Amino acid sequence: MASHAIAWLQRRQMLARTVTIKVRYDDFTTITRSHSALPTRDEADLAARAVGLLEKTEAGTRPVRLLGVSVHNFRSDTDVDEAPDRLPFEATQPTEGAS
């Protein structure tokens, strides 16, 4: 499943910050889990994050009807910073007369 997402990212020259899994159990109960990190399209990293999320479910102990993996929070190859988006609090200076 991760290979399909990686190929999609490569075709569009995009990177993804978030990996999401969806697990539907045999009784139709559905859960999702997601993890965000630095933007990437590295297959090993994205697959490892998906497996890590799967390990946090009951998929090994309950019958699974559906399993899906998706990627979100896209960035283009040219828009990559080294750190995730942050509010610029450290860059702001107090103004005179502000309380």
PDB file of C-alpha atoms in Angstrom:
ATOM      1  CA  MET A   1       0.000   0.000   0.000  1.00  0.00           C
ATOM      2  CA  ALA A   2       2.812   2.413   0.801  1.00  0.00           C
ATOM      3  CA  SER A   3       4.351   1.809  -2.631  1.00  0.00           C
ATOM      4  CA  HIS A   4       1.208   3.104  -4.303  1.00  0.00           C
ATOM      5  CA  ALA A   5       1.282   6.288  -2.187  1.00  0.00           C
ATOM      6  CA  ILE A   6       5.004   6.798  -2.909  1.00  0.00           C
ATOM      7  CA  ALA A   7       4.447   6.445  -6.661  1.00  0.00           C
ATOM      8  CA  TRP A   8       1.620   8.977  -6.444  1.00  0.00           C
ATOM      9  CA  LEU A   9       3.886  11.439  -4.593  1.00  0.00           C
ATOM     10  CA  GLN A  10       6.718  10.947  -7.112  1.00  0.00           C
ATOM     11  CA  ARG A  11       4.462  11.551 -10.117  1.00  0.00           C
ATOM     12  CA  ARG A  12       3.342  14.850  -8.619  1.00  0.00           C
ATOM     13  CA  GLN A  13       6.791  15.807  -7.220  1.00  0.00           C
ATOM     14  CA  MET A  14       5.246  16.130  -3.773  1.00  0.00           C
ATOM     15  CA  LEU A  15       6.251  15.211  -0.240  1.00  0.00           C
ATOM     16  CA  ALA A  16       3.907  14.225   2.587  1.00  0.00           C
ATOM     17  CA  ARG A  17       4.060  15.066   6.289  1.00  0.00           C
ATOM     18  CA  THR A  18       1.233  12.848   7.547  1.00  0.00           C
ATOM     19  CA  VAL A  19       0.607   9.114   7.232  1.00  0.00           C
ATOM     20  CA  THR A  20      -2.878   7.855   8.122  1.00  0.00           C
ATOM     21  CA  ILE A  21      -4.157   4.310   8.442  1.00  0.00           C
ATOM     22  CA  LYS A  22      -7.770   3.185   8.502  1.00  0.00           C
ATOM     23  CA  VAL A  23      -8.704  -0.154  10.038  1.00  0.00           C
ATOM     24  CA  ARG A  24     -12.210  -1.606   9.776  1.00  0.00           C
ATOM     25  CA  TYR A  25     -12.798  -4.639  11.953  1.00  0.00           C
ATOM     26  CA  ASP A  26     -15.145  -7.532  11.155  1.00  0.00           C
ATOM     27  CA  ASP A  27     -17.965  -5.885  13.157  1.00  0.00           C
ATOM     28  CA  PHE A  28     -17.611  -2.750  10.928  1.00  0.00           C
ATOM     29  CA  THR A  29     -16.065  -0.696  13.732  1.00  0.00           C
ATOM     30  CA  THR A  30     -13.656   1.689  11.993  1.00  0.00           C
ATOM     31  CA  ILE A  31     -10.686   3.504  13.506  1.00  0.00           C
ATOM     32  CA  THR A  32      -8.068   5.814  12.062  1.00  0.00           C
ATOM     33  CA  ARG A  33      -4.606   6.660  13.315  1.00  0.00           C
ATOM     34  CA  SER A  34      -2.213   9.265  11.933  1.00  0.00           C
ATOM     35  CA  HIS A  35       1.324  10.515  12.457  1.00  0.00           C
ATOM     36  CA  SER A  36       2.958  13.718  11.189  1.00  0.00           C
ATOM     37  CA  ALA A  37       6.681  14.373  10.783  1.00  0.00           C
ATOM     38  CA  LEU A  38       9.017  16.180   8.391  1.00  0.00           C
ATOM     39  CA  PRO A  39       7.920  16.095   4.731  1.00  0.00           C
ATOM     40  CA  THR A  40       9.173  13.029   2.852  1.00  0.00           C
ATOM     41  CA  ARG A  41       8.382  10.497   0.183  1.00  0.00           C
ATOM     42  CA  ASP A  42      10.893   7.951   1.467  1.00  0.00           C
ATOM     43  CA  GLU A  43       9.127   4.603   1.158  1.00  0.00           C
ATOM     44  CA  ALA A  44      10.905   3.012   4.122  1.00  0.00           C
ATOM     45  CA  ASP A  45      10.020   5.925   6.418  1.00  0.00           C
ATOM     46  CA  LEU A  46       6.376   6.136   5.357  1.00  0.00           C
ATOM     47  CA  ALA A  47       5.929   2.354   5.526  1.00  0.00           C
ATOM     48  CA  ALA A  48       7.571   2.211   8.974  1.00  0.00           C
ATOM     49  CA  ARG A  49       5.230   4.910  10.247  1.00  0.00           C
ATOM     50  CA  ALA A  50       2.206   3.047   8.842  1.00  0.00           C
ATOM     51  CA  VAL A  51       3.332  -0.194  10.506  1.00  0.00           C
ATOM     52  CA  GLY A  52       3.934   1.670  13.767  1.00  0.00           C
ATOM     53  CA  LEU A  53       0.397   3.024  13.639  1.00  0.00           C
ATOM     54  CA  LEU A  54      -0.986  -0.429  12.858  1.00  0.00           C
ATOM     55  CA  GLU A  55       0.789  -1.831  15.915  1.00  0.00           C
ATOM     56  CA  LYS A  56      -1.233   0.615  18.046  1.00  0.00           C
ATOM     57  CA  THR A  57      -4.488  -1.044  16.963  1.00  0.00           C
ATOM     58  CA  GLU A  58      -6.112  -4.382  17.703  1.00  0.00           C
ATOM     59  CA  ALA A  59      -5.440  -5.603  14.154  1.00  0.00           C
ATOM     60  CA  GLY A  60      -3.352  -8.523  15.387  1.00  0.00           C
ATOM     61  CA  THR A  61      -5.992  -9.727  17.828  1.00  0.00           C
ATOM     62  CA  ARG A  62      -9.262  -8.895  16.026  1.00  0.00           C
ATOM     63  CA  PRO A  63     -10.286  -9.895  12.507  1.00  0.00           C
ATOM     64  CA  VAL A  64      -9.796  -7.036  10.020  1.00  0.00           C
ATOM     65  CA  ARG A  65     -12.202  -6.414   7.154  1.00  0.00           C
ATOM     66  CA  LEU A  66     -10.435  -3.400   5.580  1.00  0.00           C
ATOM     67  CA  LEU A  67      -7.018  -1.788   5.907  1.00  0.00           C
ATOM     68  CA  GLY A  68      -5.982   1.420   4.194  1.00  0.00           C
ATOM     69  CA  VAL A  69      -2.968   3.721   4.161  1.00  0.00           C
ATOM     70  CA  SER A  70      -2.998   7.322   2.944  1.00  0.00           C
ATOM     71  CA  VAL A  71      -0.694  10.347   2.956  1.00  0.00           C
ATOM     72  CA  HIS A  72      -1.657  13.967   3.659  1.00  0.00           C
ATOM     73  CA  ASN A  73      -0.291  17.466   4.338  1.00  0.00           C
ATOM     74  CA  PHE A  74       1.560  17.803   1.068  1.00  0.00           C
ATOM     75  CA  ARG A  75       4.460  20.013   0.122  1.00  0.00           C
ATOM     76  CA  SER A  76       6.145  20.421  -3.230  1.00  0.00           C
ATOM     77  CA  ASP A  77       9.813  19.472  -3.582  1.00  0.00           C
ATOM     78  CA  THR A  78      10.738  23.148  -3.793  1.00  0.00           C
ATOM     79  CA  ASP A  79       8.807  24.275  -0.677  1.00  0.00           C
ATOM     80  CA  VAL A  80      10.572  22.097   1.890  1.00  0.00           C
ATOM     81  CA  ASP A  81      11.897  23.597   5.125  1.00  0.00           C
ATOM     82  CA  GLU A  82      13.852  21.619   7.639  1.00  0.00           C
ATOM     83  CA  ALA A  83      11.258  22.124  10.393  1.00  0.00           C
ATOM     84  CA  PRO A  84       7.473  21.742  10.452  1.00  0.00           C
ATOM     85  CA  ASP A  85       5.351  24.891  10.285  1.00  0.00           C
ATOM     86  CA  ARG A  86       5.476  26.852  13.508  1.00  0.00           C
ATOM     87  CA  LEU A  87       3.910  30.020  14.777  1.00  0.00           C
ATOM     88  CA  PRO A  88       6.482  32.841  14.697  1.00  0.00           C
ATOM     89  CA  PHE A  89       6.406  33.699  18.418  1.00  0.00           C
ATOM     90  CA  GLU A  90      10.190  33.844  18.792  1.00  0.00           C
ATOM     91  CA  ALA A  91      10.431  36.256  15.832  1.00  0.00           C
ATOM     92  CA  THR A  92       8.045  38.865  17.245  1.00  0.00           C
ATOM     93  CA  GLN A  93       9.255  41.770  19.360  1.00  0.00           C
ATOM     94  CA  PRO A  94       7.055  43.392  22.005  1.00  0.00           C
ATOM     95  CA  THR A  95       5.688  46.732  20.882  1.00  0.00           C
ATOM     96  CA  GLU A  96       5.968  49.868  22.959  1.00  0.00           C
ATOM     97  CA  GLY A  97       2.990  50.385  25.217  1.00  0.00           C
ATOM     98  CA  ALA A  98       1.816  46.755  24.850  1.00  0.00           C
ATOM     99  CA  SER A  99       0.791  45.053  28.056  1.00  0.00           C
TER     100      SER A  99
END
